C-alpha cells in the first residue's frame, strides 16, 4: 500500500538547520501570540490541502465565515505546489510571506517550524490552552512543545487499522467476518494461509523503502498497540528497545523472512491491485476501495491480543498552524476556532471521512456514524491514537529508526536487539539536543 503522507527528509532536515527569526514580527509578542489576543484584526490569508474533499470543505468554511464578517475576510487558496507541503511552508517562513493559517501542518515538522520562529504559540491567547484541551481532551497533550505550549492545533486524524480483502480470506478458507488477526501468532498463521493457499501473492505489503516516515505504517501502529499508547520517545529517551519493541520487530521480521511481506517496493497500490490481502490504512481508504473491494477492518494486532476498545494505533494527523507572518493574529485565532467548531468539525467529517480530533467523536456525531457505519470503527479508534513525539530533530530521529529497521527487520541483517538498542542510543542523543 503506497498511499502515504509524503514528507521529504532532506527538506525537513534543512528546515531544522535554519535560524531565521520570526517572520513578520521579530519581537517576543509575535512568537507567542501575545498581542494577537487583543489586537490585529482584519483580512487574513489561509492555505488548505489540495485534496479535493478538503478543498470543498475549505471553500464552504470560508464562505460561511466571510458572510458574517465583512471587515475580516478570508482569502484562501490551496497550498502551492512543491516537492512537499513542508518544503513550501519552510520556504514561506524563510521569506516572511507565510499565510496566517495553514490547514495542512504535519506534526513532525512543527518542532523545526517552531525553531525557525515561524509559528505563533496558541497558548499566548487567553483561551488558547483551554480551547485546545477542551476540544481534544487528553490527546491534546501529545501536541505540546517542550515548553508546554501549543504551536499547533490538533485538527484531524486518520487512525490506521488493518484493512483486509474478504474475498481473498474466503478463498483461503478463512472466516471473512471474524478473521483470526487479533494476536501476532494468529496474524502470522492467517498470513501463511493466505499465501500458501494461493489466495493472495502477499499477505501484506507495507512500503519497504527507506523514507523516515515509513515506520509510521508498519512498526509504530503495532508498537502503540503493544504498549497501550507509548510514544517513540518519552521524557527525552527512546522507549522502543524494550520487550514490546522486540516483539513487534520480530513479528514483522517473520513476515519478511517467510515471504509473507515483500522486500521489494510495489509500483502502485498492492491492495487495490489484488497483490496483497491486507493493508495498514486510515479511514480515507473507505472511499478509495469501497466500490471495488469487499473489505473489512480490524485493529492492529498485539502479542497477547487486545480488545478493540482498548487498542491504540498511530494517528496520521494533520494539524493547523498559525504563522508569525500574520499581521491580524486575533482574527486568525477566531477563524481557527470557527473552523474547528462542532459544526465545522461535523462538516469536515461528512465531507472528507477524516476524524476531527474532538472528544467523544461517536457521541458528538451519532447521526453521522449511524448513517455511515463503515466509519464507526475509525471513529472509535480516533480516541486511542499516538502521535510522533514533539521533539527536536524529529526527522533525524525517525530516519535513525528506519535505517536500523530496514537493515535488521526488512533485510534480516545483524542482531535485531542490537539494532534496536543502537538506534535507541543514537535517538537519545538526538532528542536531547535543543
PDB file of N, CA and C in Angstrom, residues 19 21 57 68 84 147 150 172 210 276 289 358 370 382 410 422 430 432:
ATOM      1  N   UNK A  19      17.965  29.274  10.930  1.00  0.00           N
ATOM      2  CA  UNK A  19      17.897  30.058  12.169  1.00  0.00           C
ATOM      3  C   UNK A  19      17.245  31.413  11.915  1.00  0.00           C
ATOM      4  N   UNK A  21      14.785  34.411  12.037  1.00  0.00           N
ATOM      5  CA  UNK A  21      13.949  34.956  13.106  1.00  0.00           C
ATOM      6  C   UNK A  21      12.489  34.902  12.701  1.00  0.00           C
ATOM      7  N   UNK A  57     -14.490  21.305   1.553  1.00  0.00           N
ATOM      8  CA  UNK A  57     -14.770  21.720   2.929  1.00  0.00           C
ATOM      9  C   UNK A  57     -14.250  23.134   3.174  1.00  0.00           C
ATOM     10  N   UNK A  68     -20.432  36.425   7.382  1.00  0.00           N
ATOM     11  CA  UNK A  68     -20.751  37.016   8.687  1.00  0.00           C
ATOM     12  C   UNK A  68     -19.709  38.027   9.160  1.00  0.00           C
ATOM     13  N   UNK A  84       7.103  18.959  -1.407  1.00  0.00           N
ATOM     14  CA  UNK A  84       6.250  18.549  -0.287  1.00  0.00           C
ATOM     15  C   UNK A  84       5.635  19.800   0.302  1.00  0.00           C
ATOM     16  N   UNK A 147       8.156  23.246  26.001  1.00  0.00           N
ATOM     17  CA  UNK A 147       7.839  24.300  26.973  1.00  0.00           C
ATOM     18  C   UNK A 147       6.430  24.184  27.524  1.00  0.00           C
ATOM     19  N   UNK A 150       1.313  25.202  23.019  1.00  0.00           N
ATOM     20  CA  UNK A 150       0.760  24.637  21.784  1.00  0.00           C
ATOM     21  C   UNK A 150       1.141  25.529  20.603  1.00  0.00           C
ATOM     22  N   UNK A 172      -9.220 -18.440   0.873  1.00  0.00           N
ATOM     23  CA  UNK A 172      -8.214 -19.177   1.643  1.00  0.00           C
ATOM     24  C   UNK A 172      -8.845 -20.052   2.720  1.00  0.00           C
ATOM     25  N   UNK A 210      13.146   3.413   2.290  1.00  0.00           N
ATOM     26  CA  UNK A 210      13.936   3.939   3.404  1.00  0.00           C
ATOM     27  C   UNK A 210      13.478   5.292   3.930  1.00  0.00           C
ATOM     28  N   UNK A 276      -1.932  -7.937  -2.495  1.00  0.00           N
ATOM     29  CA  UNK A 276      -1.826  -8.129  -1.052  1.00  0.00           C
ATOM     30  C   UNK A 276      -3.226  -8.224  -0.470  1.00  0.00           C
ATOM     31  N   UNK A 289     -11.409   2.384  -1.718  1.00  0.00           N
ATOM     32  CA  UNK A 289     -11.581   0.969  -2.027  1.00  0.00           C
ATOM     33  C   UNK A 289     -13.023   0.497  -1.998  1.00  0.00           C
ATOM     34  N   UNK A 358     -11.556  15.572  18.251  1.00  0.00           N
ATOM     35  CA  UNK A 358     -12.529  16.125  19.189  1.00  0.00           C
ATOM     36  C   UNK A 358     -12.927  15.011  20.152  1.00  0.00           C
ATOM     37  N   UNK A 370     -24.265   6.550  12.537  1.00  0.00           N
ATOM     38  CA  UNK A 370     -25.392   5.651  12.281  1.00  0.00           C
ATOM     39  C   UNK A 370     -25.657   5.523  10.785  1.00  0.00           C
ATOM     40  N   UNK A 382     -10.269   6.671  16.893  1.00  0.00           N
ATOM     41  CA  UNK A 382      -9.691   8.017  16.965  1.00  0.00           C
ATOM     42  C   UNK A 382      -9.426   8.470  18.390  1.00  0.00           C
ATOM     43  N   UNK A 410      13.644  -5.721   7.787  1.00  0.00           N
ATOM     44  CA  UNK A 410      13.258  -5.988   6.400  1.00  0.00           C
ATOM     45  C   UNK A 410      14.252  -6.922   5.720  1.00  0.00           C
ATOM     46  N   UNK A 422      20.951   0.070  19.450  1.00  0.00           N
ATOM     47  CA  UNK A 422      21.834   1.052  18.825  1.00  0.00           C
ATOM     48  C   UNK A 422      21.065   2.262  18.325  1.00  0.00           C
ATOM     49  N   UNK A 430      19.936  12.546  19.931  1.00  0.00           N
ATOM     50  CA  UNK A 430      19.227  13.498  19.062  1.00  0.00           C
ATOM     51  C   UNK A 430      18.086  14.202  19.792  1.00  0.00           C
ATOM     52  N   UNK A 432      17.797  14.800  22.871  1.00  0.00           N
ATOM     53  CA  UNK A 432      18.266  15.649  23.949  1.00  0.00           C
ATOM     54  C   UNK A 432      18.853  16.960  23.509  1.00  0.00           C
TER      55      UNK A 432
END
